[in-house]
Amino acid sequence: MSVTMRYREAWEGFWREAPDGPGAVFWDAEPVLTSGMHLARFEPLMVDPGLPLIDLGCGNGTQTRFLAQRFPRVLGVDLSEAALEHARAADPAGQATYRVLDAVDPAESDALHIELGDANVYMRGVLHQCEPEDRQPLVDGIATLLGERGRAILVELAEAAGPILQALARRPTGPPAKLAPVFRHGIAPGEVADAALPVYLGVAGLTVLADGELPLTTTEYGPDGARIELPSKWLIVGRRA
């Protein structure tokens, strides 16, 4: 099973249109406000920080490059080749490596695990953007990549983010400039119930080791000049003993 062609083409179209440069995409906030905050919770629960680290859904690689400063081997993977073109262009020194991966396809996850062995995984804001039928296969793929020793931190929009996004989309002046392309390409964030996350993980044989809430910082600002933040939940997971 793999993602639909419509979904893949939507992301290709989005990233082909996306401008270069930091902060040009709605969710492309500075690492100090995103992956840096997540690592403070993730690193203490890693079994082996020396395992390869996979940034799943890496997009243009902003967080990948930050992670590559902290871990010996970092691989950014994404469904979109156009996204990876942005990532490689922004990383001329090759701090990380990048490749296309359809993590919903078990054959691709299996092949990557055979190549790398057990890995740690960082994933921010991917599950809620998946088609509903792809969510469990995605989590199953993460379990494959982790193997026995890997750990993952998953950061996803909370249910409470839904009304905020709806209000932004319905503003009389239209959605914020950086959010509009997301809707235009048909990849508007879907709703994943907070209670569904542990269910997906349990079916995949993963245990929640720690969880909590943090704001998901965006690169857009509201009419009051304040940075738009969306409620999110983070979970650190690993294979059941």
PDB file of C-alpha atoms in Angstrom:
ATOM      1  CA  MET A   1       0.000   0.000   0.000  1.00  0.00           C
ATOM      2  CA  SER A   2       1.272   3.495  -0.791  1.00  0.00           C
ATOM      3  CA  VAL A   3      -0.045   7.023  -0.818  1.00  0.00           C
ATOM      4  CA  THR A   4      -2.455   8.111  -3.515  1.00  0.00           C
ATOM      5  CA  MET A   5      -1.140   9.822  -6.635  1.00  0.00           C
ATOM      6  CA  ARG A   6      -3.369  12.803  -5.858  1.00  0.00           C
ATOM      7  CA  TYR A   7      -1.703  13.256  -2.490  1.00  0.00           C
ATOM      8  CA  ARG A   8       1.802  12.921  -3.920  1.00  0.00           C
ATOM      9  CA  GLU A   9       1.039  15.391  -6.714  1.00  0.00           C
ATOM     10  CA  ALA A  10      -0.439  17.865  -4.231  1.00  0.00           C
ATOM     11  CA  TRP A  11       2.830  17.936  -2.298  1.00  0.00           C
ATOM     12  CA  GLU A  12       4.918  18.161  -5.444  1.00  0.00           C
ATOM     13  CA  GLY A  13       2.870  21.139  -6.565  1.00  0.00           C
ATOM     14  CA  PHE A  14       3.178  22.808  -3.181  1.00  0.00           C
ATOM     15  CA  TRP A  15       6.947  22.445  -2.979  1.00  0.00           C
ATOM     16  CA  ARG A  16       7.537  23.415  -6.617  1.00  0.00           C
ATOM     17  CA  GLU A  17       5.727  26.675  -5.873  1.00  0.00           C
ATOM     18  CA  ALA A  18       7.293  27.265  -2.442  1.00  0.00           C
ATOM     19  CA  PRO A  19       9.932  30.003  -2.363  1.00  0.00           C
ATOM     20  CA  ASP A  20      13.453  29.396  -1.097  1.00  0.00           C
ATOM     21  CA  GLY A  21      14.726  30.866   2.119  1.00  0.00           C
ATOM     22  CA  PRO A  22      14.080  30.370   5.816  1.00  0.00           C
ATOM     23  CA  GLY A  23      10.565  30.960   7.078  1.00  0.00           C
ATOM     24  CA  ALA A  24       8.951  31.028   3.637  1.00  0.00           C
ATOM     25  CA  VAL A  25       6.582  28.149   4.470  1.00  0.00           C
ATOM     26  CA  PHE A  26       3.819  28.317   7.088  1.00  0.00           C
ATOM     27  CA  TRP A  27       5.300  25.692   9.435  1.00  0.00           C
ATOM     28  CA  ASP A  28       8.994  26.393   8.702  1.00  0.00           C
ATOM     29  CA  ALA A  29       9.758  28.067  12.036  1.00  0.00           C
ATOM     30  CA  GLU A  30      13.257  28.414  13.431  1.00  0.00           C
ATOM     31  CA  PRO A  31      14.659  25.213  14.993  1.00  0.00           C
ATOM     32  CA  VAL A  32      15.117  26.951  18.344  1.00  0.00           C
ATOM     33  CA  LEU A  33      11.309  27.217  18.465  1.00  0.00           C
ATOM     34  CA  THR A  34      10.611  23.738  17.089  1.00  0.00           C
ATOM     35  CA  SER A  35      12.995  20.783  16.951  1.00  0.00           C
ATOM     36  CA  GLY A  36      15.224  22.314  19.606  1.00  0.00           C
ATOM     37  CA  MET A  37      12.356  22.301  22.078  1.00  0.00           C
ATOM     38  CA  HIS A  38      11.416  18.772  21.073  1.00  0.00           C
ATOM     39  CA  LEU A  39      14.956  17.429  21.484  1.00  0.00           C
ATOM     40  CA  ALA A  40      15.056  18.630  25.079  1.00  0.00           C
ATOM     41  CA  ARG A  41      12.309  16.090  25.761  1.00  0.00           C
ATOM     42  CA  PHE A  42      13.468  13.423  23.311  1.00  0.00           C
ATOM     43  CA  GLU A  43      17.186  12.986  23.998  1.00  0.00           C
ATOM     44  CA  PRO A  44      16.866  11.804  27.622  1.00  0.00           C
ATOM     45  CA  LEU A  45      14.639   8.919  26.505  1.00  0.00           C
ATOM     46  CA  MET A  46      16.761   7.703  23.597  1.00  0.00           C
ATOM     47  CA  VAL A  47      18.210   4.243  24.144  1.00  0.00           C
ATOM     48  CA  ASP A  48      21.058   4.962  21.738  1.00  0.00           C
ATOM     49  CA  PRO A  49      21.635   8.520  20.412  1.00  0.00           C
ATOM     50  CA  GLY A  50      24.249   7.057  18.075  1.00  0.00           C
ATOM     51  CA  LEU A  51      21.639   5.339  15.928  1.00  0.00           C
ATOM     52  CA  PRO A  52      20.824   6.976  12.593  1.00  0.00           C
ATOM     53  CA  LEU A  53      18.194   9.676  12.995  1.00  0.00           C
ATOM     54  CA  ILE A  54      15.453   9.913  10.366  1.00  0.00           C
ATOM     55  CA  ASP A  55      13.638  13.238   9.940  1.00  0.00           C
ATOM     56  CA  LEU A  56      10.417  11.858   8.484  1.00  0.00           C
ATOM     57  CA  GLY A  57       8.599  14.415   6.352  1.00  0.00           C
ATOM     58  CA  CYS A  58      11.640  16.684   6.306  1.00  0.00           C
ATOM     59  CA  GLY A  59      10.300  19.131   3.714  1.00  0.00           C
ATOM     60  CA  ASN A  60      12.912  21.756   2.888  1.00  0.00           C
ATOM     61  CA  GLY A  61      15.265  20.442   5.563  1.00  0.00           C
ATOM     62  CA  THR A  62      15.303  23.322   8.055  1.00  0.00           C
ATOM     63  CA  GLN A  63      14.934  20.986  11.027  1.00  0.00           C
ATOM     64  CA  THR A  64      17.072  18.283   9.379  1.00  0.00           C
ATOM     65  CA  ARG A  65      20.096  20.559   9.240  1.00  0.00           C
ATOM     66  CA  PHE A  66      19.654  21.444  12.904  1.00  0.00           C
ATOM     67  CA  LEU A  67      19.378  17.773  13.855  1.00  0.00           C
ATOM     68  CA  ALA A  68      22.532  17.026  11.857  1.00  0.00           C
ATOM     69  CA  GLN A  69      24.444  19.302  14.230  1.00  0.00           C
ATOM     70  CA  ARG A  70      23.450  17.073  17.147  1.00  0.00           C
ATOM     71  CA  PHE A  71      23.615  13.522  15.792  1.00  0.00           C
ATOM     72  CA  PRO A  72      26.291  11.664  13.800  1.00  0.00           C
ATOM     73  CA  ARG A  73      24.084  10.478  10.941  1.00  0.00           C
ATOM     74  CA  VAL A  74      20.851  12.215   9.917  1.00  0.00           C
ATOM     75  CA  LEU A  75      18.672  11.286   6.973  1.00  0.00           C
ATOM     76  CA  GLY A  76      15.881  13.583   5.791  1.00  0.00           C
ATOM     77  CA  VAL A  77      13.112  11.745   3.978  1.00  0.00           C
ATOM     78  CA  ASP A  78      10.051  13.093   2.254  1.00  0.00           C
ATOM     79  CA  LEU A  79       7.399  12.003  -0.203  1.00  0.00           C
ATOM     80  CA  SER A  80       8.155  14.984  -2.451  1.00  0.00           C
ATOM     81  CA  GLU A  81      11.239  15.197  -4.660  1.00  0.00           C
ATOM     82  CA  ALA A  82      10.593  18.939  -5.027  1.00  0.00           C
ATOM     83  CA  ALA A  83      10.862  19.325  -1.246  1.00  0.00           C
ATOM     84  CA  LEU A  84      14.173  17.482  -1.251  1.00  0.00           C
ATOM     85  CA  GLU A  85      15.495  19.753  -3.992  1.00  0.00           C
ATOM     86  CA  HIS A  86      14.930  22.667  -1.600  1.00  0.00           C
ATOM     87  CA  ALA A  87      16.607  20.708   1.209  1.00  0.00           C
ATOM     88  CA  ARG A  88      19.703  19.818  -0.795  1.00  0.00           C
ATOM     89  CA  ALA A  89      20.075  23.353  -2.141  1.00  0.00           C
ATOM     90  CA  ALA A  90      19.967  24.724   1.418  1.00  0.00           C
ATOM     91  CA  ASP A  91      22.574  22.191   2.607  1.00  0.00           C
ATOM     92  CA  PRO A  92      25.550  22.587   0.245  1.00  0.00           C
ATOM     93  CA  ALA A  93      27.924  21.218   2.883  1.00  0.00           C
ATOM     94  CA  GLY A  94      25.938  17.988   3.043  1.00  0.00           C
ATOM     95  CA  GLN A  95      25.351  18.050   6.786  1.00  0.00           C
ATOM     96  CA  ALA A  96      22.555  15.524   6.220  1.00  0.00           C
ATOM     97  CA  THR A  97      21.512  13.237   3.387  1.00  0.00           C
ATOM     98  CA  TYR A  98      18.095  13.279   1.727  1.00  0.00           C
ATOM     99  CA  ARG A  99      15.963  10.812  -0.196  1.00  0.00           C
ATOM    100  CA  VAL A 100      12.390  10.153  -1.276  1.00  0.00           C
ATOM    101  CA  LEU A 101      10.480   7.772   0.986  1.00  0.00           C
ATOM    102  CA  ASP A 102       6.858   6.716   0.926  1.00  0.00           C
ATOM    103  CA  ALA A 103       6.658   5.665   4.577  1.00  0.00           C
ATOM    104  CA  VAL A 104       3.146   4.306   4.040  1.00  0.00           C
ATOM    105  CA  ASP A 105       4.545   1.604   1.771  1.00  0.00           C
ATOM    106  CA  PRO A 106       5.783  -1.286   3.964  1.00  0.00           C
ATOM    107  CA  ALA A 107       8.241  -2.404   1.293  1.00  0.00           C
ATOM    108  CA  GLU A 108      10.008   0.973   1.418  1.00  0.00           C
ATOM    109  CA  SER A 109      10.125   1.066   5.227  1.00  0.00           C
ATOM    110  CA  ASP A 110      11.404  -2.510   5.319  1.00  0.00           C
ATOM    111  CA  ALA A 111      14.133  -1.725   2.790  1.00  0.00           C
ATOM    112  CA  LEU A 112      15.308   1.344   4.685  1.00  0.00           C
ATOM    113  CA  HIS A 113      15.415  -0.584   7.964  1.00  0.00           C
ATOM    114  CA  ILE A 114      17.468  -3.323   6.323  1.00  0.00           C
ATOM    115  CA  GLU A 115      19.883  -0.656   5.074  1.00  0.00           C
ATOM    116  CA  LEU A 116      20.198   1.400   8.276  1.00  0.00           C
ATOM    117  CA  GLY A 117      19.288  -1.002  11.041  1.00  0.00           C
ATOM    118  CA  ASP A 118      17.332   0.380  13.979  1.00  0.00           C
ATOM    119  CA  ALA A 119      16.917   4.160  13.829  1.00  0.00           C
ATOM    120  CA  ASN A 120      15.538   7.030  15.859  1.00  0.00           C
ATOM    121  CA  VAL A 121      12.768   9.059  14.197  1.00  0.00           C
ATOM    122  CA  TYR A 122      11.729  12.694  14.409  1.00  0.00           C
ATOM    123  CA  MET A 123       8.349  13.488  12.836  1.00  0.00           C
ATOM    124  CA  ARG A 124       6.570  16.815  13.116  1.00  0.00           C
ATOM    125  CA  GLY A 125       3.119  17.474  11.711  1.00  0.00           C
ATOM    126  CA  VAL A 126       2.905  14.627   9.198  1.00  0.00           C
ATOM    127  CA  LEU A 127       0.177  12.322  10.483  1.00  0.00           C
ATOM    128  CA  HIS A 128      -2.555  14.973  10.489  1.00  0.00           C
ATOM    129  CA  GLN A 129      -1.761  15.813   6.861  1.00  0.00           C
ATOM    130  CA  CYS A 130      -2.177  12.197   5.730  1.00  0.00           C
ATOM    131  CA  GLU A 131      -5.254  10.738   4.157  1.00  0.00           C
ATOM    132  CA  PRO A 132      -7.222   8.912   6.902  1.00  0.00           C
ATOM    133  CA  GLU A 133      -6.590   5.506   5.356  1.00  0.00           C
ATOM    134  CA  ASP A 134      -2.832   6.127   5.348  1.00  0.00           C
ATOM    135  CA  ARG A 135      -2.462   7.019   9.036  1.00  0.00           C
ATOM    136  CA  GLN A 136      -2.183   3.514  10.458  1.00  0.00           C
ATOM    137  CA  PRO A 137       0.191   2.336   7.700  1.00  0.00           C
ATOM    138  CA  LEU A 138       2.368   5.394   8.392  1.00  0.00           C
ATOM    139  CA  VAL A 139       2.618   4.541  12.092  1.00  0.00           C
ATOM    140  CA  ASP A 140       3.287   0.901  11.180  1.00  0.00           C
ATOM    141  CA  GLY A 141       6.134   2.137   8.968  1.00  0.00           C
ATOM    142  CA  ILE A 142       7.594   4.140  11.849  1.00  0.00           C
ATOM    143  CA  ALA A 143       7.534   1.010  14.014  1.00  0.00           C
ATOM    144  CA  THR A 144       9.491  -0.811  11.300  1.00  0.00           C
ATOM    145  CA  LEU A 145      12.115   1.933  11.153  1.00  0.00           C
ATOM    146  CA  LEU A 146      12.552   1.942  14.939  1.00  0.00           C
ATOM    147  CA  GLY A 147      13.136  -1.781  15.214  1.00  0.00           C
ATOM    148  CA  GLU A 148      13.884  -2.841  18.782  1.00  0.00           C
ATOM    149  CA  ARG A 149      16.148  -0.019  19.982  1.00  0.00           C
ATOM    150  CA  GLY A 150      14.924   3.054  18.161  1.00  0.00           C
ATOM    151  CA  ARG A 151      12.787   5.775  19.692  1.00  0.00           C
ATOM    152  CA  ALA A 152      10.552   8.309  17.960  1.00  0.00           C
ATOM    153  CA  ILE A 153       9.170  11.678  18.887  1.00  0.00           C
ATOM    154  CA  LEU A 154       5.934  12.472  17.078  1.00  0.00           C
ATOM    155  CA  VAL A 155       4.549  16.003  17.159  1.00  0.00           C
ATOM    156  CA  GLU A 156       1.022  16.500  15.852  1.00  0.00           C
ATOM    157  CA  LEU A 157      -1.616  19.210  15.897  1.00  0.00           C
ATOM    158  CA  ALA A 158      -4.058  18.815  18.751  1.00  0.00           C
ATOM    159  CA  GLU A 159      -7.807  18.755  18.148  1.00  0.00           C
ATOM    160  CA  ALA A 160      -7.931  22.293  19.526  1.00  0.00           C
ATOM    161  CA  ALA A 161      -5.940  23.509  16.516  1.00  0.00           C
ATOM    162  CA  GLY A 162      -8.860  22.754  14.183  1.00  0.00           C
ATOM    163  CA  PRO A 163     -11.051  25.729  15.096  1.00  0.00           C
ATOM    164  CA  ILE A 164      -8.031  28.050  14.929  1.00  0.00           C
ATOM    165  CA  LEU A 165      -7.165  26.927  11.401  1.00  0.00           C
ATOM    166  CA  GLN A 166     -10.791  27.174  10.320  1.00  0.00           C
ATOM    167  CA  ALA A 167     -10.985  30.727  11.618  1.00  0.00           C
ATOM    168  CA  LEU A 168      -7.787  31.633   9.744  1.00  0.00           C
ATOM    169  CA  ALA A 169      -9.152  30.121   6.532  1.00  0.00           C
ATOM    170  CA  ARG A 170     -12.414  32.073   6.818  1.00  0.00           C
ATOM    171  CA  ARG A 171     -11.002  35.512   7.531  1.00  0.00           C
ATOM    172  CA  PRO A 172     -12.740  38.213   5.466  1.00  0.00           C
ATOM    173  CA  THR A 173      -9.379  39.067   3.920  1.00  0.00           C
ATOM    174  CA  GLY A 174      -8.599  35.419   3.209  1.00  0.00           C
ATOM    175  CA  PRO A 175      -6.143  33.078   4.948  1.00  0.00           C
ATOM    176  CA  PRO A 176      -2.651  34.312   5.812  1.00  0.00           C
ATOM    177  CA  ALA A 177      -0.348  34.448   2.799  1.00  0.00           C
ATOM    178  CA  LYS A 178       1.761  31.462   3.874  1.00  0.00           C
ATOM    179  CA  LEU A 179      -1.258  29.331   4.756  1.00  0.00           C
ATOM    180  CA  ALA A 180      -3.150  29.984   1.516  1.00  0.00           C
ATOM    181  CA  PRO A 181      -0.920  27.690  -0.642  1.00  0.00           C
ATOM    182  CA  VAL A 182      -1.584  24.786   1.723  1.00  0.00           C
ATOM    183  CA  PHE A 183      -5.321  25.052   1.097  1.00  0.00           C
ATOM    184  CA  ARG A 184      -4.875  25.846  -2.595  1.00  0.00           C
ATOM    185  CA  HIS A 185      -2.957  22.621  -3.205  1.00  0.00           C
ATOM    186  CA  GLY A 186      -5.509  20.524  -1.365  1.00  0.00           C
ATOM    187  CA  ILE A 187      -3.286  19.554   1.557  1.00  0.00           C
ATOM    188  CA  ALA A 188      -5.150  21.389   4.286  1.00  0.00           C
ATOM    189  CA  PRO A 189      -4.474  19.765   7.653  1.00  0.00           C
ATOM    190  CA  GLY A 190      -6.990  17.087   8.531  1.00  0.00           C
ATOM    191  CA  GLU A 191      -8.339  16.367  11.960  1.00  0.00           C
ATOM    192  CA  VAL A 192      -6.802  13.576  14.007  1.00  0.00           C
ATOM    193  CA  ALA A 193      -8.565  13.030  17.306  1.00  0.00           C
ATOM    194  CA  ASP A 194      -6.257  13.306  20.301  1.00  0.00           C
ATOM    195  CA  ALA A 195      -7.490   9.920  21.501  1.00  0.00           C
ATOM    196  CA  ALA A 196      -6.647   8.297  18.148  1.00  0.00           C
ATOM    197  CA  LEU A 197      -2.893   8.739  18.463  1.00  0.00           C
ATOM    198  CA  PRO A 198      -2.350   6.122  21.208  1.00  0.00           C
ATOM    199  CA  VAL A 199      -4.622   3.743  19.308  1.00  0.00           C
ATOM    200  CA  TYR A 200      -2.537   3.960  16.124  1.00  0.00           C
ATOM    201  CA  LEU A 201       0.606   3.429  18.186  1.00  0.00           C
ATOM    202  CA  GLY A 202      -0.807   0.467  20.075  1.00  0.00           C
ATOM    203  CA  VAL A 203      -1.839  -1.296  16.882  1.00  0.00           C
ATOM    204  CA  ALA A 204       1.727  -0.809  15.605  1.00  0.00           C
ATOM    205  CA  GLY A 205       3.164  -2.388  18.758  1.00  0.00           C
ATOM    206  CA  LEU A 206       4.563   0.865  20.140  1.00  0.00           C
ATOM    207  CA  THR A 207       4.385   2.165  23.692  1.00  0.00           C
ATOM    208  CA  VAL A 208       4.056   5.820  24.706  1.00  0.00           C
ATOM    209  CA  LEU A 209       7.014   6.552  26.986  1.00  0.00           C
ATOM    210  CA  ALA A 210       6.239  10.224  27.572  1.00  0.00           C
ATOM    211  CA  ASP A 211       3.862  12.834  26.214  1.00  0.00           C
ATOM    212  CA  GLY A 212       2.851  16.426  26.653  1.00  0.00           C
ATOM    213  CA  GLU A 213       1.717  19.607  24.947  1.00  0.00           C
ATOM    214  CA  LEU A 214       3.622  22.410  23.269  1.00  0.00           C
ATOM    215  CA  PRO A 215       2.634  25.214  20.912  1.00  0.00           C
ATOM    216  CA  LEU A 216       3.414  24.495  17.276  1.00  0.00           C
ATOM    217  CA  THR A 217       5.013  27.734  16.184  1.00  0.00           C
ATOM    218  CA  THR A 218       4.376  28.967  12.655  1.00  0.00           C
ATOM    219  CA  THR A 219       6.048  31.661  10.567  1.00  0.00           C
ATOM    220  CA  GLU A 220       2.880  33.748  10.228  1.00  0.00           C
ATOM    221  CA  TYR A 221       1.580  36.580  12.368  1.00  0.00           C
ATOM    222  CA  GLY A 222      -1.929  37.588  13.345  1.00  0.00           C
ATOM    223  CA  PRO A 223      -3.482  41.037  12.958  1.00  0.00           C
ATOM    224  CA  ASP A 224      -2.187  41.906  16.432  1.00  0.00           C
ATOM    225  CA  GLY A 225       1.382  41.226  15.321  1.00  0.00           C
ATOM    226  CA  ALA A 226       1.741  38.115  17.479  1.00  0.00           C
ATOM    227  CA  ARG A 227       3.186  34.929  16.019  1.00  0.00           C
ATOM    228  CA  ILE A 228       0.469  32.382  15.206  1.00  0.00           C
ATOM    229  CA  GLU A 229       0.846  29.281  17.379  1.00  0.00           C
ATOM    230  CA  LEU A 230      -1.228  26.119  17.166  1.00  0.00           C
ATOM    231  CA  PRO A 231      -1.818  23.654  20.021  1.00  0.00           C
ATOM    232  CA  SER A 232       0.111  20.437  19.505  1.00  0.00           C
ATOM    233  CA  LYS A 233       0.809  17.199  21.295  1.00  0.00           C
ATOM    234  CA  TRP A 234       4.144  15.381  21.423  1.00  0.00           C
ATOM    235  CA  LEU A 235       4.661  11.701  22.158  1.00  0.00           C
ATOM    236  CA  ILE A 236       7.879   9.756  22.624  1.00  0.00           C
ATOM    237  CA  VAL A 237       7.392   6.137  21.649  1.00  0.00           C
ATOM    238  CA  GLY A 238       9.307   2.902  21.374  1.00  0.00           C
ATOM    239  CA  ARG A 239       8.832  -0.806  20.861  1.00  0.00           C
ATOM    240  CA  ARG A 240       7.144  -2.723  23.649  1.00  0.00           C
ATOM    241  CA  ALA A 241       9.594  -4.654  25.798  1.00  0.00           C
TER     242      ALA A 241
END
